[in-house]
Amino acid sequence: MIKAVIFDMDGLILDTEKLLVKYWCQAANEAGFPMQREHALNIRSLARKFAIPYLQGIFGEDFDYVKIRSRRMELMKEHIAAHGLETKPGITTLLDYLDSRGIPAAIATATDIQRTEDYLGKVGLLGRFSRIVCASMVESGKPKPDIYLYACEQIGEAPADCIAVEDSPNGVRSATDAGIRTVMVPDLAEPDADTAKRIAAKAGTLFDIILMFEDGDLS
């Protein structure tokens, strides 16, 4: 019996991965680095200490991660102020379904706690999660398992009794290495070969996860 569901946030609950990809590329390009979509896709959910050597390995040691990330955050903030935030289809329905079954929901995200709470508050979802765990709360963020192990500790459930819901390869690796059965709802790109081997199931939308519960696939 599943006792808790742990969600990633960006690209899964919120339709923000497209913004992260767009503005990482813009910020890097402004700084003179030819960052492309595939580079930005590869750092989705990737903790800073892993993202820095990855990007410097491509663009050289002059790639100022902190400065470029700060510019990316500025661009995203301007976009969100002008256009607001969108949720991914089905998140409210899925959370209502989990509530009806007495299954708590938590978040494990690479985004810091201040922005996480701000974003969730903007879309009316801040009070829907029993715990919010961010990468800054653990020694190593995604793709290491620390964040999911800590989320399980916080909600008081064993990893084997939880389901993780992720949209990116780095997130899937983090959750599966923590020993959590993982459902992937791909955003922006389909799973690569390694990711496809790791996941318990792939869902087209969050609505499909309700069907998986109903069919007994996640019980």
mmCIF file with all atom_site columns, C-alpha atoms in Angstrom:
data_model
loop_
_atom_site.group_PDB
_atom_site.id
_atom_site.type_symbol
_atom_site.label_atom_id
_atom_site.label_alt_id
_atom_site.label_comp_id
_atom_site.label_asym_id
_atom_site.label_entity_id
_atom_site.label_seq_id
_atom_site.pdbx_PDB_ins_code
_atom_site.Cartn_x
_atom_site.Cartn_y
_atom_site.Cartn_z
_atom_site.occupancy
_atom_site.B_iso_or_equiv
_atom_site.pdbx_formal_charge
_atom_site.auth_seq_id
_atom_site.auth_comp_id
_atom_site.auth_asym_id
_atom_site.auth_atom_id
_atom_site.pdbx_PDB_model_num
ATOM 1   C CA . MET A 1 1   ? 0.000  0.000  0.000   1.00 0.00 ? 1   MET A CA 1
ATOM 2   C CA . ILE A 1 2   ? 1.360  3.410  -0.973  1.00 0.00 ? 2   ILE A CA 1
ATOM 3   C CA . LYS A 1 3   ? 1.626  5.643  2.093   1.00 0.00 ? 3   LYS A CA 1
ATOM 4   C CA . ALA A 1 4   ? 2.869  8.885  0.498   1.00 0.00 ? 4   ALA A CA 1
ATOM 5   C CA . VAL A 1 5   ? 3.572  10.520 -2.862  1.00 0.00 ? 5   VAL A CA 1
ATOM 6   C CA . ILE A 1 6   ? 6.583  12.792 -3.295  1.00 0.00 ? 6   ILE A CA 1
ATOM 7   C CA . PHE A 1 7   ? 6.521  15.275 -6.162  1.00 0.00 ? 7   PHE A CA 1
ATOM 8   C CA . ASP A 1 8   ? 9.165  17.243 -7.980  1.00 0.00 ? 8   ASP A CA 1
ATOM 9   C CA . MET A 1 9   ? 7.981  20.809 -8.621  1.00 0.00 ? 9   MET A CA 1
ATOM 10  C CA . ASP A 1 10  ? 9.407  22.492 -11.738 1.00 0.00 ? 10  ASP A CA 1
ATOM 11  C CA . GLY A 1 11  ? 8.081  20.911 -14.907 1.00 0.00 ? 11  GLY A CA 1
ATOM 12  C CA . LEU A 1 12  ? 5.770  18.626 -12.963 1.00 0.00 ? 12  LEU A CA 1
ATOM 13  C CA . ILE A 1 13  ? 3.561  20.742 -10.700 1.00 0.00 ? 13  ILE A CA 1
ATOM 14  C CA . LEU A 1 14  ? 4.456  24.047 -12.315 1.00 0.00 ? 14  LEU A CA 1
ATOM 15  C CA . ASP A 1 15  ? 4.993  24.611 -16.030 1.00 0.00 ? 15  ASP A CA 1
ATOM 16  C CA . THR A 1 16  ? 8.316  26.320 -15.373 1.00 0.00 ? 16  THR A CA 1
ATOM 17  C CA . GLU A 1 17  ? 10.909 24.068 -17.008 1.00 0.00 ? 17  GLU A CA 1
ATOM 18  C CA . LYS A 1 18  ? 10.269 25.767 -20.353 1.00 0.00 ? 18  LYS A CA 1
ATOM 19  C CA . LEU A 1 19  ? 11.129 29.072 -18.678 1.00 0.00 ? 19  LEU A CA 1
ATOM 20  C CA . LEU A 1 20  ? 14.244 27.667 -17.037 1.00 0.00 ? 20  LEU A CA 1
ATOM 21  C CA . VAL A 1 21  ? 15.482 26.344 -20.367 1.00 0.00 ? 21  VAL A CA 1
ATOM 22  C CA . LYS A 1 22  ? 14.673 29.563 -22.229 1.00 0.00 ? 22  LYS A CA 1
ATOM 23  C CA . TYR A 1 23  ? 16.266 31.888 -19.722 1.00 0.00 ? 23  TYR A CA 1
ATOM 24  C CA . TRP A 1 24  ? 19.331 29.752 -18.969 1.00 0.00 ? 24  TRP A CA 1
ATOM 25  C CA . CYS A 1 25  ? 20.107 29.955 -22.683 1.00 0.00 ? 25  CYS A CA 1
ATOM 26  C CA . GLN A 1 26  ? 19.398 33.691 -22.869 1.00 0.00 ? 26  GLN A CA 1
ATOM 27  C CA . ALA A 1 27  ? 21.482 34.499 -19.792 1.00 0.00 ? 27  ALA A CA 1
ATOM 28  C CA . ALA A 1 28  ? 24.407 32.396 -21.012 1.00 0.00 ? 28  ALA A CA 1
ATOM 29  C CA . ASN A 1 29  ? 24.193 33.824 -24.526 1.00 0.00 ? 29  ASN A CA 1
ATOM 30  C CA . GLU A 1 30  ? 24.219 37.367 -23.132 1.00 0.00 ? 30  GLU A CA 1
ATOM 31  C CA . ALA A 1 31  ? 27.451 36.459 -21.317 1.00 0.00 ? 31  ALA A CA 1
ATOM 32  C CA . GLY A 1 32  ? 28.990 35.188 -24.571 1.00 0.00 ? 32  GLY A CA 1
ATOM 33  C CA . PHE A 1 33  ? 28.487 31.449 -24.140 1.00 0.00 ? 33  PHE A CA 1
ATOM 34  C CA . PRO A 1 34  ? 26.621 29.513 -26.889 1.00 0.00 ? 34  PRO A CA 1
ATOM 35  C CA . MET A 1 35  ? 24.367 27.558 -24.544 1.00 0.00 ? 35  MET A CA 1
ATOM 36  C CA . GLN A 1 36  ? 21.701 25.588 -26.397 1.00 0.00 ? 36  GLN A CA 1
ATOM 37  C CA . ARG A 1 37  ? 18.464 23.880 -25.418 1.00 0.00 ? 37  ARG A CA 1
ATOM 38  C CA . GLU A 1 38  ? 20.115 20.480 -24.915 1.00 0.00 ? 38  GLU A CA 1
ATOM 39  C CA . HIS A 1 39  ? 22.591 21.930 -22.410 1.00 0.00 ? 39  HIS A CA 1
ATOM 40  C CA . ALA A 1 40  ? 19.783 23.494 -20.396 1.00 0.00 ? 40  ALA A CA 1
ATOM 41  C CA . LEU A 1 41  ? 17.779 20.265 -20.522 1.00 0.00 ? 41  LEU A CA 1
ATOM 42  C CA . ASN A 1 42  ? 20.697 18.342 -19.059 1.00 0.00 ? 42  ASN A CA 1
ATOM 43  C CA . ILE A 1 43  ? 20.876 20.541 -15.956 1.00 0.00 ? 43  ILE A CA 1
ATOM 44  C CA . ARG A 1 44  ? 17.187 20.222 -15.057 1.00 0.00 ? 44  ARG A CA 1
ATOM 45  C CA . SER A 1 45  ? 17.012 19.545 -11.296 1.00 0.00 ? 45  SER A CA 1
ATOM 46  C CA . LEU A 1 46  ? 20.812 19.256 -11.217 1.00 0.00 ? 46  LEU A CA 1
ATOM 47  C CA . ALA A 1 47  ? 22.370 20.535 -7.993  1.00 0.00 ? 47  ALA A CA 1
ATOM 48  C CA . ARG A 1 48  ? 24.780 23.461 -8.284  1.00 0.00 ? 48  ARG A CA 1
ATOM 49  C CA . LYS A 1 49  ? 27.873 21.443 -7.342  1.00 0.00 ? 49  LYS A CA 1
ATOM 50  C CA . PHE A 1 50  ? 27.176 19.108 -10.262 1.00 0.00 ? 50  PHE A CA 1
ATOM 51  C CA . ALA A 1 51  ? 25.935 21.742 -12.707 1.00 0.00 ? 51  ALA A CA 1
ATOM 52  C CA . ILE A 1 52  ? 29.050 23.910 -12.405 1.00 0.00 ? 52  ILE A CA 1
ATOM 53  C CA . PRO A 1 53  ? 31.572 21.277 -13.572 1.00 0.00 ? 53  PRO A CA 1
ATOM 54  C CA . TYR A 1 54  ? 29.150 20.076 -16.241 1.00 0.00 ? 54  TYR A CA 1
ATOM 55  C CA . LEU A 1 55  ? 28.762 23.540 -17.776 1.00 0.00 ? 55  LEU A CA 1
ATOM 56  C CA . GLN A 1 56  ? 32.405 24.499 -17.350 1.00 0.00 ? 56  GLN A CA 1
ATOM 57  C CA . GLY A 1 57  ? 33.360 21.236 -19.005 1.00 0.00 ? 57  GLY A CA 1
ATOM 58  C CA . ILE A 1 58  ? 31.428 22.402 -22.070 1.00 0.00 ? 58  ILE A CA 1
ATOM 59  C CA . PHE A 1 59  ? 32.053 26.144 -22.092 1.00 0.00 ? 59  PHE A CA 1
ATOM 60  C CA . GLY A 1 60  ? 35.317 26.439 -20.186 1.00 0.00 ? 60  GLY A CA 1
ATOM 61  C CA . GLU A 1 61  ? 36.320 27.622 -16.732 1.00 0.00 ? 61  GLU A CA 1
ATOM 62  C CA . ASP A 1 62  ? 35.324 31.198 -17.576 1.00 0.00 ? 62  ASP A CA 1
ATOM 63  C CA . PHE A 1 63  ? 31.661 30.166 -17.436 1.00 0.00 ? 63  PHE A CA 1
ATOM 64  C CA . ASP A 1 64  ? 30.535 32.099 -14.353 1.00 0.00 ? 64  ASP A CA 1
ATOM 65  C CA . TYR A 1 65  ? 27.728 29.891 -13.094 1.00 0.00 ? 65  TYR A CA 1
ATOM 66  C CA . VAL A 1 66  ? 26.729 32.131 -10.208 1.00 0.00 ? 66  VAL A CA 1
ATOM 67  C CA . LYS A 1 67  ? 26.560 35.282 -12.315 1.00 0.00 ? 67  LYS A CA 1
ATOM 68  C CA . ILE A 1 68  ? 24.728 33.630 -15.211 1.00 0.00 ? 68  ILE A CA 1
ATOM 69  C CA . ARG A 1 69  ? 22.306 31.862 -12.882 1.00 0.00 ? 69  ARG A CA 1
ATOM 70  C CA . SER A 1 70  ? 21.582 35.187 -11.182 1.00 0.00 ? 70  SER A CA 1
ATOM 71  C CA . ARG A 1 71  ? 20.748 36.714 -14.558 1.00 0.00 ? 71  ARG A CA 1
ATOM 72  C CA . ARG A 1 72  ? 18.573 33.703 -15.415 1.00 0.00 ? 72  ARG A CA 1
ATOM 73  C CA . MET A 1 73  ? 16.661 34.164 -12.160 1.00 0.00 ? 73  MET A CA 1
ATOM 74  C CA . GLU A 1 74  ? 16.208 37.867 -12.927 1.00 0.00 ? 74  GLU A CA 1
ATOM 75  C CA . LEU A 1 75  ? 14.772 37.071 -16.368 1.00 0.00 ? 75  LEU A CA 1
ATOM 76  C CA . MET A 1 76  ? 12.416 34.474 -14.910 1.00 0.00 ? 76  MET A CA 1
ATOM 77  C CA . LYS A 1 77  ? 11.260 36.845 -12.194 1.00 0.00 ? 77  LYS A CA 1
ATOM 78  C CA . GLU A 1 78  ? 10.427 39.469 -14.829 1.00 0.00 ? 78  GLU A CA 1
ATOM 79  C CA . HIS A 1 79  ? 8.537  36.914 -16.895 1.00 0.00 ? 79  HIS A CA 1
ATOM 80  C CA . ILE A 1 80  ? 6.524  35.624 -13.930 1.00 0.00 ? 80  ILE A CA 1
ATOM 81  C CA . ALA A 1 81  ? 5.704  39.171 -12.807 1.00 0.00 ? 81  ALA A CA 1
ATOM 82  C CA . ALA A 1 82  ? 4.357  39.935 -16.278 1.00 0.00 ? 82  ALA A CA 1
ATOM 83  C CA . HIS A 1 83  ? 2.651  36.646 -17.121 1.00 0.00 ? 83  HIS A CA 1
ATOM 84  C CA . GLY A 1 84  ? 2.134  34.716 -13.897 1.00 0.00 ? 84  GLY A CA 1
ATOM 85  C CA . LEU A 1 85  ? 2.695  30.993 -13.348 1.00 0.00 ? 85  LEU A CA 1
ATOM 86  C CA . GLU A 1 86  ? 0.904  28.049 -14.891 1.00 0.00 ? 86  GLU A CA 1
ATOM 87  C CA . THR A 1 87  ? 0.294  24.695 -13.241 1.00 0.00 ? 87  THR A CA 1
ATOM 88  C CA . LYS A 1 88  ? 0.567  21.446 -15.147 1.00 0.00 ? 88  LYS A CA 1
ATOM 89  C CA . PRO A 1 89  ? -2.756 19.841 -16.106 1.00 0.00 ? 89  PRO A CA 1
ATOM 90  C CA . GLY A 1 90  ? -4.173 17.522 -13.478 1.00 0.00 ? 90  GLY A CA 1
ATOM 91  C CA . ILE A 1 91  ? -2.207 18.535 -10.388 1.00 0.00 ? 91  ILE A CA 1
ATOM 92  C CA . THR A 1 92  ? -5.209 19.791 -8.407  1.00 0.00 ? 92  THR A CA 1
ATOM 93  C CA . THR A 1 93  ? -7.299 16.783 -9.389  1.00 0.00 ? 93  THR A CA 1
ATOM 94  C CA . LEU A 1 94  ? -4.501 14.407 -8.399  1.00 0.00 ? 94  LEU A CA 1
ATOM 95  C CA . LEU A 1 95  ? -3.969 16.122 -5.046  1.00 0.00 ? 95  LEU A CA 1
ATOM 96  C CA . ASP A 1 96  ? -7.728 15.959 -4.383  1.00 0.00 ? 96  ASP A CA 1
ATOM 97  C CA . TYR A 1 97  ? -7.657 12.255 -5.216  1.00 0.00 ? 97  TYR A CA 1
ATOM 98  C CA . LEU A 1 98  ? -4.751 11.601 -2.839  1.00 0.00 ? 98  LEU A CA 1
ATOM 99  C CA . ASP A 1 99  ? -6.547 13.568 -0.108  1.00 0.00 ? 99  ASP A CA 1
ATOM 100 C CA . SER A 1 100 ? -9.640 11.407 -0.604  1.00 0.00 ? 100 SER A CA 1
ATOM 101 C CA . ARG A 1 101 ? -7.540 8.310  0.015   1.00 0.00 ? 101 ARG A CA 1
ATOM 102 C CA . GLY A 1 102 ? -5.667 9.774  2.974   1.00 0.00 ? 102 GLY A CA 1
ATOM 103 C CA . ILE A 1 103 ? -2.330 9.681  1.137   1.00 0.00 ? 103 ILE A CA 1
ATOM 104 C CA . PRO A 1 104 ? -0.104 12.655 2.030   1.00 0.00 ? 104 PRO A CA 1
ATOM 105 C CA . ALA A 1 105 ? 1.782  14.543 -0.672  1.00 0.00 ? 105 ALA A CA 1
ATOM 106 C CA . ALA A 1 106 ? 5.244  16.074 -0.264  1.00 0.00 ? 106 ALA A CA 1
ATOM 107 C CA . ILE A 1 107 ? 7.659  17.988 -2.483  1.00 0.00 ? 107 ILE A CA 1
ATOM 108 C CA . ALA A 1 108 ? 11.340 17.329 -3.206  1.00 0.00 ? 108 ALA A CA 1
ATOM 109 C CA . THR A 1 109 ? 12.695 20.160 -5.334  1.00 0.00 ? 109 THR A CA 1
ATOM 110 C CA . ALA A 1 110 ? 15.964 21.729 -6.422  1.00 0.00 ? 110 ALA A CA 1
ATOM 111 C CA . THR A 1 111 ? 14.390 25.176 -5.995  1.00 0.00 ? 111 THR A CA 1
ATOM 112 C CA . ASP A 1 112 ? 15.120 27.013 -2.739  1.00 0.00 ? 112 ASP A CA 1
ATOM 113 C CA . ILE A 1 113 ? 12.448 27.186 -0.060  1.00 0.00 ? 113 ILE A CA 1
ATOM 114 C CA . GLN A 1 114 ? 11.668 30.894 -0.498  1.00 0.00 ? 114 GLN A CA 1
ATOM 115 C CA . ARG A 1 115 ? 10.919 30.614 -4.203  1.00 0.00 ? 115 ARG A CA 1
ATOM 116 C CA . THR A 1 116 ? 9.175  27.274 -3.745  1.00 0.00 ? 116 THR A CA 1
ATOM 117 C CA . GLU A 1 117 ? 6.764  28.744 -1.228  1.00 0.00 ? 117 GLU A CA 1
ATOM 118 C CA . ASP A 1 118 ? 6.345  31.888 -3.326  1.00 0.00 ? 118 ASP A CA 1
ATOM 119 C CA . TYR A 1 119 ? 5.574  29.915 -6.489  1.00 0.00 ? 119 TYR A CA 1
ATOM 120 C CA . LEU A 1 120 ? 3.177  27.529 -4.773  1.00 0.00 ? 120 LEU A CA 1
ATOM 121 C CA . GLY A 1 121 ? 1.464  30.437 -3.062  1.00 0.00 ? 121 GLY A CA 1
ATOM 122 C CA . LYS A 1 122 ? 0.969  32.203 -6.379  1.00 0.00 ? 122 LYS A CA 1
ATOM 123 C CA . VAL A 1 123 ? -0.948 29.200 -7.774  1.00 0.00 ? 123 VAL A CA 1
ATOM 124 C CA . GLY A 1 124 ? -2.873 28.401 -4.584  1.00 0.00 ? 124 GLY A CA 1
ATOM 125 C CA . LEU A 1 125 ? -1.061 25.139 -3.789  1.00 0.00 ? 125 LEU A CA 1
ATOM 126 C CA . LEU A 1 126 ? 1.138  26.069 -0.839  1.00 0.00 ? 126 LEU A CA 1
ATOM 127 C CA . GLY A 1 127 ? -1.079 24.374 1.735   1.00 0.00 ? 127 GLY A CA 1
ATOM 128 C CA . ARG A 1 128 ? -1.530 21.156 -0.244  1.00 0.00 ? 128 ARG A CA 1
ATOM 129 C CA . PHE A 1 129 ? 1.732  19.454 0.765   1.00 0.00 ? 129 PHE A CA 1
ATOM 130 C CA . SER A 1 130 ? 2.608  17.953 4.138   1.00 0.00 ? 130 SER A CA 1
ATOM 131 C CA . ARG A 1 131 ? 6.333  18.613 3.689   1.00 0.00 ? 131 ARG A CA 1
ATOM 132 C CA . ILE A 1 132 ? 8.525  20.653 1.349   1.00 0.00 ? 132 ILE A CA 1
ATOM 133 C CA . VAL A 1 133 ? 12.130 19.520 1.032   1.00 0.00 ? 133 VAL A CA 1
ATOM 134 C CA . CYS A 1 134 ? 14.666 21.532 -0.980  1.00 0.00 ? 134 CYS A CA 1
ATOM 135 C CA . ALA A 1 135 ? 18.164 20.687 -2.160  1.00 0.00 ? 135 ALA A CA 1
ATOM 136 C CA . SER A 1 136 ? 19.697 23.264 0.199   1.00 0.00 ? 136 SER A CA 1
ATOM 137 C CA . MET A 1 137 ? 18.457 21.147 3.122   1.00 0.00 ? 137 MET A CA 1
ATOM 138 C CA . VAL A 1 138 ? 20.670 18.155 2.266   1.00 0.00 ? 138 VAL A CA 1
ATOM 139 C CA . GLU A 1 139 ? 24.346 17.553 1.554   1.00 0.00 ? 139 GLU A CA 1
ATOM 140 C CA . SER A 1 140 ? 23.840 16.670 -2.101  1.00 0.00 ? 140 SER A CA 1
ATOM 141 C CA . GLY A 1 141 ? 20.939 17.595 -4.342  1.00 0.00 ? 141 GLY A CA 1
ATOM 142 C CA . LYS A 1 142 ? 19.690 15.694 -7.362  1.00 0.00 ? 142 LYS A CA 1
ATOM 143 C CA . PRO A 1 143 ? 20.788 13.394 -8.972  1.00 0.00 ? 143 PRO A CA 1
ATOM 144 C CA . LYS A 1 144 ? 22.020 12.067 -5.618  1.00 0.00 ? 144 LYS A CA 1
ATOM 145 C CA . PRO A 1 145 ? 19.341 10.365 -3.471  1.00 0.00 ? 145 PRO A CA 1
ATOM 146 C CA . ASP A 1 146 ? 19.749 12.581 -0.378  1.00 0.00 ? 146 ASP A CA 1
ATOM 147 C CA . ILE A 1 147 ? 16.747 14.801 -1.034  1.00 0.00 ? 147 ILE A CA 1
ATOM 148 C CA . TYR A 1 148 ? 14.334 11.896 -1.432  1.00 0.00 ? 148 TYR A CA 1
ATOM 149 C CA . LEU A 1 149 ? 15.725 10.041 1.552   1.00 0.00 ? 149 LEU A CA 1
ATOM 150 C CA . TYR A 1 150 ? 15.302 13.180 3.650   1.00 0.00 ? 150 TYR A CA 1
ATOM 151 C CA . ALA A 1 151 ? 11.766 13.688 2.329   1.00 0.00 ? 151 ALA A CA 1
ATOM 152 C CA . CYS A 1 152 ? 10.871 10.146 3.405   1.00 0.00 ? 152 CYS A CA 1
ATOM 153 C CA . GLU A 1 153 ? 12.400 10.817 6.819   1.00 0.00 ? 153 GLU A CA 1
ATOM 154 C CA . GLN A 1 154 ? 10.376 14.015 7.155   1.00 0.00 ? 154 GLN A CA 1
ATOM 155 C CA . ILE A 1 155 ? 7.072  12.336 6.319   1.00 0.00 ? 155 ILE A CA 1
ATOM 156 C CA . GLY A 1 156 ? 7.929  9.292  8.446   1.00 0.00 ? 156 GLY A CA 1
ATOM 157 C CA . GLU A 1 157 ? 7.628  6.669  5.720   1.00 0.00 ? 157 GLU A CA 1
ATOM 158 C CA . ALA A 1 158 ? 10.047 4.141  4.269   1.00 0.00 ? 158 ALA A CA 1
ATOM 159 C CA . PRO A 1 159 ? 11.123 4.742  0.655   1.00 0.00 ? 159 PRO A CA 1
ATOM 160 C CA . ALA A 1 160 ? 9.602  1.418  -0.377  1.00 0.00 ? 160 ALA A CA 1
ATOM 161 C CA . ASP A 1 161 ? 6.189  2.657  0.806   1.00 0.00 ? 161 ASP A CA 1
ATOM 162 C CA . CYS A 1 162 ? 6.299  5.845  -1.273  1.00 0.00 ? 162 CYS A CA 1
ATOM 163 C CA . ILE A 1 163 ? 5.875  6.855  -4.895  1.00 0.00 ? 163 ILE A CA 1
ATOM 164 C CA . ALA A 1 164 ? 7.967  9.600  -6.495  1.00 0.00 ? 164 ALA A CA 1
ATOM 165 C CA . VAL A 1 165 ? 6.655  11.587 -9.442  1.00 0.00 ? 165 VAL A CA 1
ATOM 166 C CA . GLU A 1 166 ? 9.335  13.178 -11.630 1.00 0.00 ? 166 GLU A CA 1
ATOM 167 C CA . ASP A 1 167 ? 9.739  14.780 -15.045 1.00 0.00 ? 167 ASP A CA 1
ATOM 168 C CA . SER A 1 168 ? 13.515 14.782 -15.620 1.00 0.00 ? 168 SER A CA 1
ATOM 169 C CA . PRO A 1 169 ? 16.295 12.174 -15.779 1.00 0.00 ? 169 PRO A CA 1
ATOM 170 C CA . ASN A 1 170 ? 18.213 13.771 -12.886 1.00 0.00 ? 170 ASN A CA 1
ATOM 171 C CA . GLY A 1 171 ? 15.120 13.620 -10.710 1.00 0.00 ? 171 GLY A CA 1
ATOM 172 C CA . VAL A 1 172 ? 14.360 10.034 -11.673 1.00 0.00 ? 172 VAL A CA 1
ATOM 173 C CA . ARG A 1 173 ? 17.897 8.993  -10.811 1.00 0.00 ? 173 ARG A CA 1
ATOM 174 C CA . SER A 1 174 ? 17.651 10.703 -7.428  1.00 0.00 ? 174 SER A CA 1
ATOM 175 C CA . ALA A 1 175 ? 14.355 9.029  -6.537  1.00 0.00 ? 175 ALA A CA 1
ATOM 176 C CA . THR A 1 176 ? 15.194 5.545  -7.791  1.00 0.00 ? 176 THR A CA 1
ATOM 177 C CA . ASP A 1 177 ? 18.598 5.549  -6.099  1.00 0.00 ? 177 ASP A CA 1
ATOM 178 C CA . ALA A 1 178 ? 16.717 6.346  -2.876  1.00 0.00 ? 178 ALA A CA 1
ATOM 179 C CA . GLY A 1 179 ? 14.752 3.131  -3.396  1.00 0.00 ? 179 GLY A CA 1
ATOM 180 C CA . ILE A 1 180 ? 11.473 4.810  -4.324  1.00 0.00 ? 180 ILE A CA 1
ATOM 181 C CA . ARG A 1 181 ? 9.224  3.512  -7.066  1.00 0.00 ? 181 ARG A CA 1
ATOM 182 C CA . THR A 1 182 ? 9.062  6.337  -9.577  1.00 0.00 ? 182 THR A CA 1
ATOM 183 C CA . VAL A 1 183 ? 6.499  7.449  -12.130 1.00 0.00 ? 183 VAL A CA 1
ATOM 184 C CA . MET A 1 184 ? 7.780  9.792  -14.809 1.00 0.00 ? 184 MET A CA 1
ATOM 185 C CA . VAL A 1 185 ? 5.656  12.427 -16.481 1.00 0.00 ? 185 VAL A CA 1
ATOM 186 C CA . PRO A 1 186 ? 8.104  13.659 -19.145 1.00 0.00 ? 186 PRO A CA 1
ATOM 187 C CA . ASP A 1 187 ? 8.334  17.387 -19.742 1.00 0.00 ? 187 ASP A CA 1
ATOM 188 C CA . LEU A 1 188 ? 10.168 18.841 -22.770 1.00 0.00 ? 188 LEU A CA 1
ATOM 189 C CA . ALA A 1 189 ? 11.919 15.542 -23.589 1.00 0.00 ? 189 ALA A CA 1
ATOM 190 C CA . GLU A 1 190 ? 11.188 11.833 -23.479 1.00 0.00 ? 190 GLU A CA 1
ATOM 191 C CA . PRO A 1 191 ? 13.232 9.607  -21.131 1.00 0.00 ? 191 PRO A CA 1
ATOM 192 C CA . ASP A 1 192 ? 16.593 8.389  -22.340 1.00 0.00 ? 192 ASP A CA 1
ATOM 193 C CA . ALA A 1 193 ? 17.489 4.684  -22.227 1.00 0.00 ? 193 ALA A CA 1
ATOM 194 C CA . ASP A 1 194 ? 18.846 4.723  -18.669 1.00 0.00 ? 194 ASP A CA 1
ATOM 195 C CA . THR A 1 195 ? 15.867 6.683  -17.353 1.00 0.00 ? 195 THR A CA 1
ATOM 196 C CA . ALA A 1 196 ? 13.398 4.366  -19.099 1.00 0.00 ? 196 ALA A CA 1
ATOM 197 C CA . LYS A 1 197 ? 14.964 1.387  -17.317 1.00 0.00 ? 197 LYS A CA 1
ATOM 198 C CA . ARG A 1 198 ? 14.685 3.055  -13.939 1.00 0.00 ? 198 ARG A CA 1
ATOM 199 C CA . ILE A 1 199 ? 11.053 4.172  -13.891 1.00 0.00 ? 199 ILE A CA 1
ATOM 200 C CA . ALA A 1 200 ? 8.168  1.997  -12.742 1.00 0.00 ? 200 ALA A CA 1
ATOM 201 C CA . ALA A 1 201 ? 5.826  3.672  -15.227 1.00 0.00 ? 201 ALA A CA 1
ATOM 202 C CA . LYS A 1 202 ? 5.559  6.596  -17.602 1.00 0.00 ? 202 LYS A CA 1
ATOM 203 C CA . ALA A 1 203 ? 2.472  8.806  -17.576 1.00 0.00 ? 203 ALA A CA 1
ATOM 204 C CA . GLY A 1 204 ? 1.370  11.242 -20.241 1.00 0.00 ? 204 GLY A CA 1
ATOM 205 C CA . THR A 1 205 ? -0.226 13.568 -17.720 1.00 0.00 ? 205 THR A CA 1
ATOM 206 C CA . LEU A 1 206 ? -0.847 13.741 -13.994 1.00 0.00 ? 206 LEU A CA 1
ATOM 207 C CA . PHE A 1 207 ? -4.405 12.578 -14.663 1.00 0.00 ? 207 PHE A CA 1
ATOM 208 C CA . ASP A 1 208 ? -2.968 9.219  -15.759 1.00 0.00 ? 208 ASP A CA 1
ATOM 209 C CA . ILE A 1 209 ? -1.548 8.632  -12.293 1.00 0.00 ? 209 ILE A CA 1
ATOM 210 C CA . ILE A 1 210 ? -5.078 8.537  -10.897 1.00 0.00 ? 210 ILE A CA 1
ATOM 211 C CA . LEU A 1 211 ? -5.903 5.809  -13.413 1.00 0.00 ? 211 LEU A CA 1
ATOM 212 C CA . MET A 1 212 ? -2.807 3.885  -12.297 1.00 0.00 ? 212 MET A CA 1
ATOM 213 C CA . PHE A 1 213 ? -4.040 3.993  -8.706  1.00 0.00 ? 213 PHE A CA 1
ATOM 214 C CA . GLU A 1 214 ? -7.543 2.956  -9.766  1.00 0.00 ? 214 GLU A CA 1
ATOM 215 C CA . ASP A 1 215 ? -6.202 0.064  -11.860 1.00 0.00 ? 215 ASP A CA 1
ATOM 216 C CA . GLY A 1 216 ? -4.063 -1.157 -8.980  1.00 0.00 ? 216 GLY A CA 1
ATOM 217 C CA . ASP A 1 217 ? -0.779 -0.434 -10.734 1.00 0.00 ? 217 ASP A CA 1
ATOM 218 C CA . LEU A 1 218 ? 0.405  1.723  -7.835  1.00 0.00 ? 218 LEU A CA 1
ATOM 219 C CA . SER A 1 219 ? -1.097 -0.172 -4.918  1.00 0.00 ? 219 SER A CA 1
#
